[in-house]
Amino acid sequence: MIQVEDAEKILNKIEIKPAIEEVPLLEALGRVLAGDVVSKIDMPPFDKSAMDGFAFSSSDKSPAYKIVETIAAGDIPQKELKKGECAKIMTGAMLPKGADRVIKREITAEEDGFMTILEEEKTLNVCHKGEDVKTGDLILSSGALIRPQETAIIASMGRAAVPVYKKPLVGILTTGSEIVEPGGELRQGQIYNSNAYSLTAQVRHMGAAVEYGGIALDDKTGIKEQVSRFFEKVDMVIISGGVSMGDFDFVPGILEELGVKLYFQKIAIKPGKPTVFGTKDETVFFGLPGNPVSTFVVFEIFVKPFLYRMMGFSYEPFFIEAMMKQDYKRKKSARTAFLPVMYRDGFVETVEYHGSAHLYALSQANALLKVPAGQDRVLKGSTVYVRQV
Ligand code: AMP
Ligand code: MG
């Protein structure tokens, strides 16, 4: 059995070479940029008006200004303004020569082809060429996660496609002769499959793709067949259940028979002790304990950072600083615990939790509280850092 931190070290040492592909901009949403984006243009590309109003020279203090042309967005101004002249201009339109300010329409009067200023205004209402971004500026670095904001700025640079890391394909296999798919009928001794659903949701939530292998009965051949099939196709295999000490827990043995190099088979974590990790060639394997809270927690702590790395992204979990609202105590402290907790208004409350099968507790929680191995209590009033889930 190894400590949580040692398992993390082992996983971090596994070398990953994510592949790159060029995709249309909108397909890059949620993906990770695989090259720098450098601007080929100035933004804005020309001095432009920030208001609907009148453009003229700030040094021109004439009592009234002759309107010599009207400039709409997209027009090229035809006239150079002289003293006593202005151009009627729309938001986003190019400033004419001889103008360096725009007065907004609301504080002017227009009569017989002349504009007069009713109220002075300090702002120039001009967006200057290159004031936001200059040609050659680094806009986004390789490794950036593409959110709607990034999509917008890439589009504004005129780029229609970007290089991103390829989406890893994750093969998910559920084991257990007692497991029934939701929608089916539950006979005595059976339970519904929740792990394939939580795992698929967790993987998809990260923007990776899932190939679902269904439920394998607890017999060696079925599991082995499906795992071998995955081999050819997927980048990561996640197997739920069948990894612990029972007579029908075949997964570690099957992986070894298939030539998978196992790095660990037990982690000092609660929930989630019987967690298996191995590699064969470029494919990685996680065998997760079947209990639903264990599956969820082990994915969050170990699989998620690894999968993000396969996606080219260096993931940092989000920790919230909070104060314990009540005492937490435990009798055994050999393992690092991750407890489902509720963070609210600066405080953390533990939720009623019966152990690793208690999915309802997870649904009542929005964070995990890590209690390190060797620590048997977290006292009311102490500061903790909980991990958002
Ligand atoms: P195992 O790791 O296979 O020994 O399973 C541990 C516990 O988790 C057992 O009570 C299983 O019935 C339960 N379990 C296993 N797989 C699933 C699943 N896909 N969905 C919900 N519960 C499961
Ligand atoms: Mg099982």
mmCIF file of C-alpha atoms and ligand atoms in Angstrom:
data_model
loop_
_atom_site.group_PDB
_atom_site.id
_atom_site.type_symbol
_atom_site.label_atom_id
_atom_site.label_comp_id
_atom_site.label_asym_id
_atom_site.label_seq_id
_atom_site.Cartn_x
_atom_site.Cartn_y
_atom_site.Cartn_z
ATOM 1 C CA MET A 1 0.000 0.000 0.000
ATOM 2 C CA ILE A 2 1.348 3.423 -0.913
ATOM 3 C CA GLN A 3 0.515 6.901 0.369
ATOM 4 C CA VAL A 4 -1.640 9.301 -1.648
ATOM 5 C CA GLU A 5 1.291 11.623 -2.325
ATOM 6 C CA ASP A 6 3.450 8.734 -3.569
ATOM 7 C CA ALA A 7 0.693 7.583 -5.921
ATOM 8 C CA GLU A 8 0.499 11.157 -7.230
ATOM 9 C CA LYS A 9 4.263 11.195 -7.757
ATOM 10 C CA ILE A 10 4.166 7.929 -9.699
ATOM 11 C CA LEU A 11 1.371 9.225 -11.916
ATOM 12 C CA ASN A 12 3.118 12.538 -12.519
ATOM 13 C CA LYS A 13 6.261 10.736 -13.635
ATOM 14 C CA ILE A 14 4.475 8.851 -16.418
ATOM 15 C CA GLU A 15 5.485 10.546 -19.640
ATOM 16 C CA ILE A 16 2.667 11.690 -21.887
ATOM 17 C CA LYS A 17 2.983 12.984 -25.426
ATOM 18 C CA PRO A 18 -0.405 14.394 -26.361
ATOM 19 C CA ALA A 19 -1.065 14.531 -30.101
ATOM 20 C CA ILE A 20 -1.988 17.782 -31.832
ATOM 21 C CA GLU A 21 -4.620 18.573 -34.426
ATOM 22 C CA GLU A 22 -5.869 21.735 -36.124
ATOM 23 C CA VAL A 23 -9.604 22.302 -35.598
ATOM 24 C CA PRO A 24 -12.161 24.943 -36.647
ATOM 25 C CA LEU A 25 -12.348 27.618 -33.966
ATOM 26 C CA LEU A 26 -15.707 26.626 -32.496
ATOM 27 C CA GLU A 27 -14.593 23.033 -32.099
ATOM 28 C CA ALA A 28 -11.729 24.265 -29.942
ATOM 29 C CA LEU A 29 -14.068 25.255 -27.117
ATOM 30 C CA GLY A 30 -13.110 23.429 -23.925
ATOM 31 C CA ARG A 31 -9.909 22.142 -25.535
ATOM 32 C CA VAL A 32 -6.312 23.114 -24.838
ATOM 33 C CA LEU A 33 -4.321 25.277 -27.200
ATOM 34 C CA ALA A 34 -1.297 23.476 -28.646
ATOM 35 C CA GLY A 35 0.578 26.506 -29.968
ATOM 36 C CA ASP A 36 0.945 30.203 -29.210
ATOM 37 C CA VAL A 37 -1.483 32.639 -30.787
ATOM 38 C CA VAL A 38 0.338 35.753 -31.987
ATOM 39 C CA SER A 39 -1.608 38.644 -33.431
ATOM 40 C CA LYS A 40 -1.108 39.443 -37.093
ATOM 41 C CA ILE A 41 -3.066 42.674 -36.791
ATOM 42 C CA ASP A 42 -3.477 45.718 -34.577
ATOM 43 C CA MET A 43 -6.637 45.864 -32.490
ATOM 44 C CA PRO A 44 -8.395 48.006 -33.259
ATOM 45 C CA PRO A 45 -6.929 48.060 -36.786
ATOM 46 C CA PHE A 46 -7.625 51.820 -37.160
ATOM 47 C CA ASP A 47 -8.516 54.795 -34.949
ATOM 48 C CA LYS A 48 -12.239 54.416 -34.454
ATOM 49 C CA SER A 49 -15.093 56.230 -32.845
ATOM 50 C CA ALA A 50 -16.407 54.829 -29.562
ATOM 51 C CA MET A 51 -19.652 56.804 -29.853
ATOM 52 C CA ASP A 52 -22.317 57.964 -32.223
ATOM 53 C CA GLY A 53 -21.515 61.668 -32.498
ATOM 54 C CA PHE A 54 -19.326 64.185 -34.302
ATOM 55 C CA ALA A 55 -15.605 63.933 -35.020
ATOM 56 C CA PHE A 56 -13.408 67.018 -35.065
ATOM 57 C CA SER A 57 -10.059 68.307 -33.827
ATOM 58 C CA SER A 58 -9.651 68.802 -30.068
ATOM 59 C CA SER A 59 -7.662 71.967 -30.746
ATOM 60 C CA ASP A 60 -10.527 73.460 -32.745
ATOM 61 C CA LYS A 61 -12.642 75.601 -30.412
ATOM 62 C CA SER A 62 -15.000 76.999 -33.057
ATOM 63 C CA PRO A 63 -18.472 78.068 -31.828
ATOM 64 C CA ALA A 64 -20.081 75.792 -34.448
ATOM 65 C CA TYR A 65 -18.831 73.124 -36.838
ATOM 66 C CA LYS A 66 -19.886 72.537 -40.404
ATOM 67 C CA ILE A 67 -20.838 68.915 -40.997
ATOM 68 C CA VAL A 68 -18.839 67.938 -44.078
ATOM 69 C CA GLU A 69 -19.702 64.242 -44.301
ATOM 70 C CA THR A 70 -21.401 61.334 -42.545
ATOM 71 C CA ILE A 71 -19.237 58.314 -41.774
ATOM 72 C CA ALA A 72 -20.918 54.978 -41.065
ATOM 73 C CA ALA A 73 -19.100 51.947 -39.607
ATOM 74 C CA GLY A 74 -17.218 50.348 -42.477
ATOM 75 C CA ASP A 75 -16.967 53.589 -44.525
ATOM 76 C CA ILE A 76 -13.659 55.091 -45.513
ATOM 77 C CA PRO A 77 -13.725 58.843 -44.673
ATOM 78 C CA GLN A 78 -13.430 60.951 -47.795
ATOM 79 C CA LYS A 79 -12.592 64.356 -46.338
ATOM 80 C CA GLU A 80 -9.816 65.798 -44.238
ATOM 81 C CA LEU A 81 -11.314 68.093 -41.622
ATOM 82 C CA LYS A 82 -10.277 71.727 -41.501
ATOM 83 C CA LYS A 83 -10.873 74.298 -38.770
ATOM 84 C CA GLY A 84 -14.587 74.783 -38.118
ATOM 85 C CA GLU A 85 -15.471 71.419 -39.672
ATOM 86 C CA CYS A 86 -16.718 68.139 -38.267
ATOM 87 C CA ALA A 87 -17.958 64.788 -39.556
ATOM 88 C CA LYS A 88 -21.028 63.011 -38.288
ATOM 89 C CA ILE A 89 -19.718 59.615 -37.205
ATOM 90 C CA MET A 90 -21.146 56.318 -35.972
ATOM 91 C CA THR A 91 -19.778 53.935 -33.336
ATOM 92 C CA GLY A 92 -17.065 51.741 -34.833
ATOM 93 C CA ALA A 93 -16.474 54.015 -37.825
ATOM 94 C CA MET A 94 -13.001 55.126 -38.889
ATOM 95 C CA LEU A 95 -11.954 58.584 -37.688
ATOM 96 C CA PRO A 96 -11.380 61.067 -40.553
ATOM 97 C CA LYS A 97 -8.049 62.853 -40.996
ATOM 98 C CA GLY A 98 -7.887 66.042 -38.958
ATOM 99 C CA ALA A 99 -10.031 64.614 -36.131
ATOM 100 C CA ASP A 100 -8.812 63.288 -32.813
ATOM 101 C CA ARG A 101 -11.989 63.386 -30.764
ATOM 102 C CA VAL A 102 -15.670 62.568 -30.951
ATOM 103 C CA ILE A 103 -18.374 64.341 -29.046
ATOM 104 C CA LYS A 104 -21.400 62.237 -28.342
ATOM 105 C CA ARG A 105 -24.562 63.090 -30.139
ATOM 106 C CA GLU A 106 -26.637 63.485 -26.967
ATOM 107 C CA ILE A 107 -24.827 66.688 -25.933
ATOM 108 C CA THR A 108 -24.857 68.422 -29.298
ATOM 109 C CA ALA A 109 -27.371 70.226 -31.453
ATOM 110 C CA GLU A 110 -27.580 69.868 -35.215
ATOM 111 C CA GLU A 111 -29.114 72.628 -37.321
ATOM 112 C CA ASP A 112 -28.807 73.685 -40.964
ATOM 113 C CA GLY A 113 -25.750 71.501 -41.541
ATOM 114 C CA PHE A 114 -23.930 72.756 -38.454
ATOM 115 C CA MET A 115 -23.200 71.096 -35.109
ATOM 116 C CA THR A 116 -22.920 73.030 -31.853
ATOM 117 C CA ILE A 117 -21.718 71.644 -28.546
ATOM 118 C CA LEU A 118 -24.244 71.977 -25.715
ATOM 119 C CA GLU A 119 -22.153 70.573 -22.927
ATOM 120 C CA GLU A 120 -18.376 70.054 -22.729
ATOM 121 C CA GLU A 121 -17.059 66.550 -22.310
ATOM 122 C CA LYS A 122 -13.573 65.471 -21.206
ATOM 123 C CA THR A 123 -13.320 62.079 -22.875
ATOM 124 C CA LEU A 124 -12.083 61.842 -26.455
ATOM 125 C CA ASN A 125 -14.299 58.815 -27.299
ATOM 126 C CA VAL A 126 -11.689 57.406 -29.637
ATOM 127 C CA CYS A 127 -10.283 53.860 -29.580
ATOM 128 C CA HIS A 128 -6.751 54.198 -30.912
ATOM 129 C CA LYS A 129 -5.203 51.847 -33.455
ATOM 130 C CA GLY A 130 -3.388 49.027 -31.611
ATOM 131 C CA GLU A 131 -4.416 50.189 -28.136
ATOM 132 C CA ASP A 132 -5.791 46.752 -27.198
ATOM 133 C CA VAL A 133 -3.400 44.513 -29.111
ATOM 134 C CA LYS A 134 -0.426 45.249 -31.355
ATOM 135 C CA THR A 135 0.779 43.236 -34.334
ATOM 136 C CA GLY A 136 3.165 40.592 -32.989
ATOM 137 C CA ASP A 137 1.694 40.573 -29.468
ATOM 138 C CA LEU A 138 1.386 37.178 -27.797
ATOM 139 C CA ILE A 139 -2.341 36.768 -27.232
ATOM 140 C CA LEU A 140 -2.557 33.231 -25.844
ATOM 141 C CA SER A 141 0.125 30.768 -24.881
ATOM 142 C CA SER A 142 0.202 27.105 -25.696
ATOM 143 C CA GLY A 143 -1.512 25.223 -22.849
ATOM 144 C CA ALA A 144 -4.323 27.738 -22.426
ATOM 145 C CA LEU A 145 -7.787 26.316 -21.945
ATOM 146 C CA ILE A 146 -10.131 27.714 -24.587
ATOM 147 C CA ARG A 147 -13.196 29.256 -22.995
ATOM 148 C CA PRO A 148 -15.745 31.489 -24.730
ATOM 149 C CA GLN A 149 -13.471 34.472 -23.945
ATOM 150 C CA GLU A 150 -10.538 32.874 -25.757
ATOM 151 C CA THR A 151 -12.812 31.911 -28.648
ATOM 152 C CA ALA A 152 -13.748 35.576 -28.986
ATOM 153 C CA ILE A 153 -10.221 36.959 -29.023
ATOM 154 C CA ILE A 154 -8.999 34.316 -31.467
ATOM 155 C CA ALA A 155 -11.879 35.189 -33.801
ATOM 156 C CA SER A 156 -11.076 38.901 -33.441
ATOM 157 C CA MET A 157 -7.566 38.145 -34.724
ATOM 158 C CA GLY A 158 -9.110 36.672 -37.849
ATOM 159 C CA ARG A 159 -8.121 33.083 -37.070
ATOM 160 C CA ALA A 160 -10.649 30.484 -38.232
ATOM 161 C CA ALA A 161 -8.769 27.437 -36.922
ATOM 162 C CA VAL A 162 -6.317 26.709 -34.119
ATOM 163 C CA PRO A 163 -4.051 23.842 -33.079
ATOM 164 C CA VAL A 164 -5.318 21.961 -30.032
ATOM 165 C CA TYR A 165 -4.350 18.779 -28.262
ATOM 166 C CA LYS A 166 -6.276 15.750 -29.442
ATOM 167 C CA LYS A 167 -9.137 14.611 -27.248
ATOM 168 C CA PRO A 168 -8.104 11.448 -25.459
ATOM 169 C CA LEU A 169 -10.531 8.578 -25.865
ATOM 170 C CA VAL A 170 -11.381 6.923 -22.561
ATOM 171 C CA GLY A 171 -12.734 3.383 -22.542
ATOM 172 C CA ILE A 172 -15.020 2.746 -19.595
ATOM 173 C CA LEU A 173 -15.884 -0.763 -18.486
ATOM 174 C CA THR A 174 -18.120 -1.724 -15.590
ATOM 175 C CA THR A 175 -17.685 -5.082 -13.911
ATOM 176 C CA GLY A 176 -20.101 -6.864 -11.614
ATOM 177 C CA SER A 177 -22.607 -9.669 -12.110
ATOM 178 C CA GLU A 178 -25.009 -7.756 -9.847
ATOM 179 C CA ILE A 179 -25.013 -4.563 -11.934
ATOM 180 C CA VAL A 180 -28.030 -3.548 -14.050
ATOM 181 C CA GLU A 181 -28.268 -0.575 -16.401
ATOM 182 C CA PRO A 182 -30.719 2.174 -15.386
ATOM 183 C CA GLY A 183 -33.967 1.660 -17.249
ATOM 184 C CA GLY A 184 -33.843 -2.080 -16.659
ATOM 185 C CA GLU A 185 -35.642 -3.998 -13.934
ATOM 186 C CA LEU A 186 -33.920 -4.639 -10.633
ATOM 187 C CA ARG A 187 -34.145 -8.233 -9.418
ATOM 188 C CA GLN A 188 -33.186 -9.399 -5.956
ATOM 189 C CA GLY A 189 -29.538 -8.904 -5.167
ATOM 190 C CA GLN A 190 -28.967 -6.481 -8.031
ATOM 191 C CA ILE A 191 -28.132 -2.785 -8.045
ATOM 192 C CA TYR A 192 -28.174 -0.142 -10.710
ATOM 193 C CA ASN A 193 -25.016 0.877 -12.493
ATOM 194 C CA SER A 194 -24.058 4.342 -11.350
ATOM 195 C CA ASN A 195 -20.294 4.171 -11.866
ATOM 196 C CA ALA A 196 -20.339 4.068 -15.642
ATOM 197 C CA TYR A 197 -22.540 7.153 -15.503
ATOM 198 C CA SER A 198 -20.512 9.132 -12.981
ATOM 199 C CA LEU A 199 -17.274 8.268 -14.766
ATOM 200 C CA THR A 200 -18.656 9.134 -18.198
ATOM 201 C CA ALA A 201 -19.980 12.409 -16.827
ATOM 202 C CA GLN A 202 -16.647 13.221 -15.180
ATOM 203 C CA VAL A 203 -14.707 12.466 -18.367
ATOM 204 C CA ARG A 204 -17.087 14.382 -20.616
ATOM 205 C CA HIS A 205 -17.181 17.281 -18.214
ATOM 206 C CA MET A 206 -13.459 17.641 -18.846
ATOM 207 C CA GLY A 207 -13.996 17.604 -22.592
ATOM 208 C CA ALA A 208 -12.565 14.150 -23.281
ATOM 209 C CA ALA A 209 -14.414 11.428 -25.187
ATOM 210 C CA VAL A 210 -15.820 8.150 -23.866
ATOM 211 C CA GLU A 211 -16.205 4.767 -25.456
ATOM 212 C CA TYR A 212 -18.486 2.716 -23.213
ATOM 213 C CA GLY A 213 -17.791 -0.977 -22.998
ATOM 214 C CA GLY A 214 -20.912 -1.916 -21.037
ATOM 215 C CA ILE A 215 -21.159 -4.223 -18.045
ATOM 216 C CA ALA A 216 -18.928 -7.289 -17.868
ATOM 217 C CA LEU A 217 -19.995 -10.156 -15.630
ATOM 218 C CA ASP A 218 -17.519 -11.194 -12.974
ATOM 219 C CA ASP A 219 -15.883 -13.844 -15.090
ATOM 220 C CA LYS A 220 -12.391 -13.678 -16.423
ATOM 221 C CA THR A 221 -13.058 -14.122 -20.120
ATOM 222 C CA GLY A 222 -15.670 -11.387 -20.508
ATOM 223 C CA ILE A 223 -13.554 -8.769 -18.773
ATOM 224 C CA LYS A 224 -10.417 -9.836 -20.599
ATOM 225 C CA GLU A 225 -12.112 -9.699 -23.986
ATOM 226 C CA GLN A 226 -13.433 -6.198 -23.484
ATOM 227 C CA VAL A 227 -10.152 -4.874 -22.080
ATOM 228 C CA SER A 228 -8.279 -6.347 -25.073
ATOM 229 C CA ARG A 229 -10.742 -4.717 -27.442
ATOM 230 C CA PHE A 230 -10.118 -1.356 -25.763
ATOM 231 C CA PHE A 231 -6.399 -1.791 -26.211
ATOM 232 C CA GLU A 232 -6.521 -1.222 -29.922
ATOM 233 C CA LYS A 233 -8.671 1.868 -29.664
ATOM 234 C CA VAL A 234 -8.446 3.979 -26.546
ATOM 235 C CA ASP A 235 -5.846 6.088 -24.752
ATOM 236 C CA MET A 236 -7.064 5.352 -21.236
ATOM 237 C CA VAL A 237 -9.040 2.417 -19.857
ATOM 238 C CA ILE A 238 -11.083 2.855 -16.699
ATOM 239 C CA ILE A 239 -12.483 -0.308 -15.174
ATOM 240 C CA SER A 240 -14.967 -0.019 -12.353
ATOM 241 C CA GLY A 241 -15.109 -2.755 -9.720
ATOM 242 C CA GLY A 242 -13.431 -6.123 -9.400
ATOM 243 C CA VAL A 243 -10.178 -4.758 -8.041
ATOM 244 C CA SER A 244 -10.258 -5.753 -4.371
ATOM 245 C CA MET A 245 -9.844 -8.958 -2.379
ATOM 246 C CA GLY A 246 -13.016 -10.891 -3.274
ATOM 247 C CA ASP A 247 -13.052 -14.290 -4.985
ATOM 248 C CA PHE A 248 -14.392 -12.638 -8.120
ATOM 249 C CA ASP A 249 -12.114 -9.608 -8.260
ATOM 250 C CA PHE A 250 -10.233 -10.525 -11.402
ATOM 251 C CA VAL A 251 -9.133 -7.160 -12.755
ATOM 252 C CA PRO A 252 -5.505 -6.869 -11.510
ATOM 253 C CA GLY A 253 -4.764 -10.464 -12.568
ATOM 254 C CA ILE A 254 -6.295 -9.912 -16.009
ATOM 255 C CA LEU A 255 -4.296 -6.744 -16.555
ATOM 256 C CA GLU A 256 -1.078 -8.562 -15.662
ATOM 257 C CA GLU A 257 -1.976 -11.428 -18.001
ATOM 258 C CA LEU A 258 -2.475 -8.883 -20.762
ATOM 259 C CA GLY A 259 1.020 -7.546 -20.196
ATOM 260 C CA VAL A 260 0.028 -4.363 -18.391
ATOM 261 C CA LYS A 261 2.755 -3.122 -16.066
ATOM 262 C CA LEU A 262 1.122 -2.382 -12.698
ATOM 263 C CA TYR A 263 2.580 0.463 -10.671
ATOM 264 C CA PHE A 264 0.358 0.148 -7.620
ATOM 265 C CA GLN A 265 -2.672 -1.821 -6.477
ATOM 266 C CA LYS A 266 -3.501 -0.163 -3.163
ATOM 267 C CA ILE A 267 -3.435 3.413 -1.984
ATOM 268 C CA ALA A 268 -3.748 4.541 1.634
ATOM 269 C CA ILE A 269 -6.860 6.534 0.816
ATOM 270 C CA LYS A 270 -10.391 6.388 2.226
ATOM 271 C CA PRO A 271 -12.504 5.841 0.251
ATOM 272 C CA GLY A 272 -10.715 4.139 -2.614
ATOM 273 C CA LYS A 273 -8.048 1.816 -1.206
ATOM 274 C CA PRO A 274 -8.053 -0.861 -3.922
ATOM 275 C CA THR A 275 -7.049 1.421 -6.782
ATOM 276 C CA VAL A 276 -4.949 -0.061 -9.563
ATOM 277 C CA PHE A 277 -2.805 1.768 -12.076
ATOM 278 C CA GLY A 278 -0.827 0.363 -14.972
ATOM 279 C CA THR A 279 0.454 1.057 -18.460
ATOM 280 C CA LYS A 280 1.034 -0.911 -21.613
ATOM 281 C CA ASP A 281 2.708 0.892 -24.485
ATOM 282 C CA GLU A 282 0.857 4.213 -24.800
ATOM 283 C CA THR A 283 -2.336 3.033 -23.055
ATOM 284 C CA VAL A 284 -2.935 3.682 -19.362
ATOM 285 C CA PHE A 285 -5.212 1.666 -17.095
ATOM 286 C CA PHE A 286 -7.058 2.650 -13.971
ATOM 287 C CA GLY A 287 -8.900 -0.007 -12.007
ATOM 288 C CA LEU A 288 -11.230 1.770 -9.612
ATOM 289 C CA PRO A 289 -13.016 0.266 -6.634
ATOM 290 C CA GLY A 290 -16.688 -0.427 -7.317
ATOM 291 C CA ASN A 291 -18.188 1.522 -4.472
ATOM 292 C CA PRO A 292 -19.658 4.622 -6.071
ATOM 293 C CA VAL A 293 -18.167 7.251 -3.741
ATOM 294 C CA SER A 294 -14.750 5.599 -4.070
ATOM 295 C CA THR A 295 -15.027 5.631 -7.858
ATOM 296 C CA PHE A 296 -15.940 9.301 -7.847
ATOM 297 C CA VAL A 297 -13.265 10.379 -5.369
ATOM 298 C CA VAL A 298 -10.464 8.346 -6.955
ATOM 299 C CA PHE A 299 -11.342 9.841 -10.330
ATOM 300 C CA GLU A 300 -11.221 13.370 -8.890
ATOM 301 C CA ILE A 301 -7.942 12.900 -7.049
ATOM 302 C CA PHE A 302 -5.915 10.713 -9.414
ATOM 303 C CA VAL A 303 -7.567 10.230 -12.807
ATOM 304 C CA LYS A 304 -8.618 13.806 -13.490
ATOM 305 C CA PRO A 305 -5.156 15.424 -13.229
ATOM 306 C CA PHE A 306 -3.739 12.587 -15.322
ATOM 307 C CA LEU A 307 -6.396 12.868 -18.006
ATOM 308 C CA TYR A 308 -5.947 16.635 -18.126
ATOM 309 C CA ARG A 309 -2.249 16.050 -18.689
ATOM 310 C CA MET A 310 -3.158 13.788 -21.632
ATOM 311 C CA MET A 311 -5.183 16.749 -22.904
ATOM 312 C CA GLY A 312 -2.132 19.021 -22.665
ATOM 313 C CA PHE A 313 -3.485 20.896 -19.654
ATOM 314 C CA SER A 314 -1.761 21.344 -16.341
ATOM 315 C CA TYR A 315 -4.703 21.075 -13.950
ATOM 316 C CA GLU A 316 -4.723 22.621 -10.509
ATOM 317 C CA PRO A 317 -7.691 21.677 -8.323
ATOM 318 C CA PHE A 318 -9.604 24.611 -6.914
ATOM 319 C CA PHE A 319 -9.290 24.880 -3.140
ATOM 320 C CA ILE A 320 -11.546 27.030 -1.002
ATOM 321 C CA GLU A 321 -10.322 28.396 2.342
ATOM 322 C CA ALA A 322 -12.962 27.902 5.014
ATOM 323 C CA MET A 323 -13.564 27.425 8.718
ATOM 324 C CA MET A 324 -14.776 24.131 10.198
ATOM 325 C CA LYS A 325 -18.286 24.495 11.549
ATOM 326 C CA GLN A 326 -18.071 21.403 13.730
ATOM 327 C CA ASP A 327 -15.504 18.877 14.956
ATOM 328 C CA TYR A 328 -14.572 15.947 12.761
ATOM 329 C CA LYS A 329 -12.995 12.941 14.501
ATOM 330 C CA ARG A 330 -12.072 9.467 13.364
ATOM 331 C CA LYS A 331 -10.855 6.350 15.164
ATOM 332 C CA LYS A 332 -8.405 5.082 12.557
ATOM 333 C CA SER A 333 -6.099 7.469 10.793
ATOM 334 C CA ALA A 334 -3.721 5.287 8.789
ATOM 335 C CA ARG A 335 -5.236 6.457 5.495
ATOM 336 C CA THR A 336 -5.738 9.878 3.981
ATOM 337 C CA ALA A 337 -9.466 10.567 4.041
ATOM 338 C CA PHE A 338 -11.489 12.587 1.569
ATOM 339 C CA LEU A 339 -14.808 13.507 3.118
ATOM 340 C CA PRO A 340 -17.805 14.878 1.274
ATOM 341 C CA VAL A 341 -18.513 18.301 2.809
ATOM 342 C CA MET A 342 -20.677 21.315 2.149
ATOM 343 C CA TYR A 343 -18.997 24.696 1.787
ATOM 344 C CA ARG A 344 -21.228 27.686 2.430
ATOM 345 C CA ASP A 345 -20.470 31.325 3.313
ATOM 346 C CA GLY A 346 -16.931 30.676 4.501
ATOM 347 C CA PHE A 347 -17.791 27.600 6.586
ATOM 348 C CA VAL A 348 -17.460 23.890 6.007
ATOM 349 C CA GLU A 349 -19.978 21.394 7.345
ATOM 350 C CA THR A 350 -19.598 17.657 7.118
ATOM 351 C CA VAL A 351 -22.612 15.946 5.575
ATOM 352 C CA GLU A 352 -24.174 12.775 6.934
ATOM 353 C CA TYR A 353 -21.958 10.112 5.407
ATOM 354 C CA HIS A 354 -22.240 6.356 5.874
ATOM 355 C CA GLY A 355 -19.237 5.400 3.791
ATOM 356 C CA SER A 356 -18.155 4.645 0.282
ATOM 357 C CA ALA A 357 -21.514 3.376 -1.025
ATOM 358 C CA HIS A 358 -23.380 6.465 0.156
ATOM 359 C CA LEU A 359 -23.883 8.316 -3.114
ATOM 360 C CA TYR A 360 -26.581 10.501 -1.600
ATOM 361 C CA ALA A 361 -23.947 12.088 0.684
ATOM 362 C CA LEU A 362 -21.958 13.025 -2.401
ATOM 363 C CA SER A 363 -24.986 14.674 -3.931
ATOM 364 C CA GLN A 364 -25.339 16.769 -0.770
ATOM 365 C CA ALA A 365 -21.714 17.923 -0.945
ATOM 366 C CA ASN A 366 -19.902 20.496 -3.036
ATOM 367 C CA ALA A 367 -16.362 19.872 -1.834
ATOM 368 C CA LEU A 368 -13.992 17.268 -0.403
ATOM 369 C CA LEU A 369 -12.127 17.743 2.851
ATOM 370 C CA LYS A 370 -8.734 16.077 2.874
ATOM 371 C CA VAL A 371 -7.680 14.670 6.247
ATOM 372 C CA PRO A 372 -4.060 13.550 5.900
ATOM 373 C CA ALA A 373 -2.885 10.123 7.052
ATOM 374 C CA GLY A 374 -1.910 10.253 10.729
ATOM 375 C CA GLN A 375 -4.409 12.991 11.573
ATOM 376 C CA ASP A 376 -7.452 11.866 13.532
ATOM 377 C CA ARG A 377 -9.375 15.112 13.925
ATOM 378 C CA VAL A 378 -10.192 18.461 12.406
ATOM 379 C CA LEU A 379 -11.473 20.794 15.085
ATOM 380 C CA LYS A 380 -14.302 23.275 14.957
ATOM 381 C CA GLY A 381 -12.993 26.764 14.178
ATOM 382 C CA SER A 382 -9.850 25.562 12.399
ATOM 383 C CA THR A 383 -9.019 26.783 8.916
ATOM 384 C CA VAL A 384 -9.244 24.157 6.174
ATOM 385 C CA TYR A 385 -8.800 24.140 2.402
ATOM 386 C CA VAL A 386 -11.513 22.115 0.747
ATOM 387 C CA ARG A 387 -11.372 20.878 -2.806
ATOM 388 C CA GLN A 388 -14.300 21.914 -4.958
ATOM 389 C CA VAL A 389 -16.071 19.057 -6.751
HETATM 390 P P1 AMP B 1 -16.258 -4.290 -6.128
HETATM 391 O O1 AMP B 1 -15.207 -3.248 -6.184
HETATM 392 O O2 AMP B 1 -16.523 -4.914 -7.454
HETATM 393 O O3 AMP B 1 -15.972 -5.296 -5.069
HETATM 394 O O4 AMP B 1 -17.601 -3.560 -5.720
HETATM 395 C C1 AMP B 1 -17.730 -2.916 -4.481
HETATM 396 C C2 AMP B 1 -19.140 -2.475 -4.276
HETATM 397 O O5 AMP B 1 -19.491 -1.525 -5.252
HETATM 398 C C3 AMP B 1 -20.177 -3.566 -4.374
HETATM 399 O O6 AMP B 1 -21.166 -3.330 -3.403
HETATM 400 C C4 AMP B 1 -20.734 -3.376 -5.770
HETATM 401 O O7 AMP B 1 -22.053 -3.866 -5.884
HETATM 402 C C5 AMP B 1 -20.671 -1.887 -5.932
HETATM 403 N N1 AMP B 1 -20.554 -1.545 -7.345
HETATM 404 C C6 AMP B 1 -19.703 -2.121 -8.209
HETATM 405 N N2 AMP B 1 -19.845 -1.607 -9.437
HETATM 406 C C7 AMP B 1 -20.833 -0.684 -9.356
HETATM 407 C C8 AMP B 1 -21.448 0.175 -10.310
HETATM 408 N N3 AMP B 1 -21.075 0.180 -11.589
HETATM 409 N N4 AMP B 1 -22.429 1.008 -9.887
HETATM 410 C C9 AMP B 1 -22.791 1.003 -8.589
HETATM 411 N N5 AMP B 1 -22.253 0.214 -7.655
HETATM 412 C C10 AMP B 1 -21.274 -0.638 -8.026
HETATM 413 MG MG MG B 2 -17.656 -6.411 -8.170
#
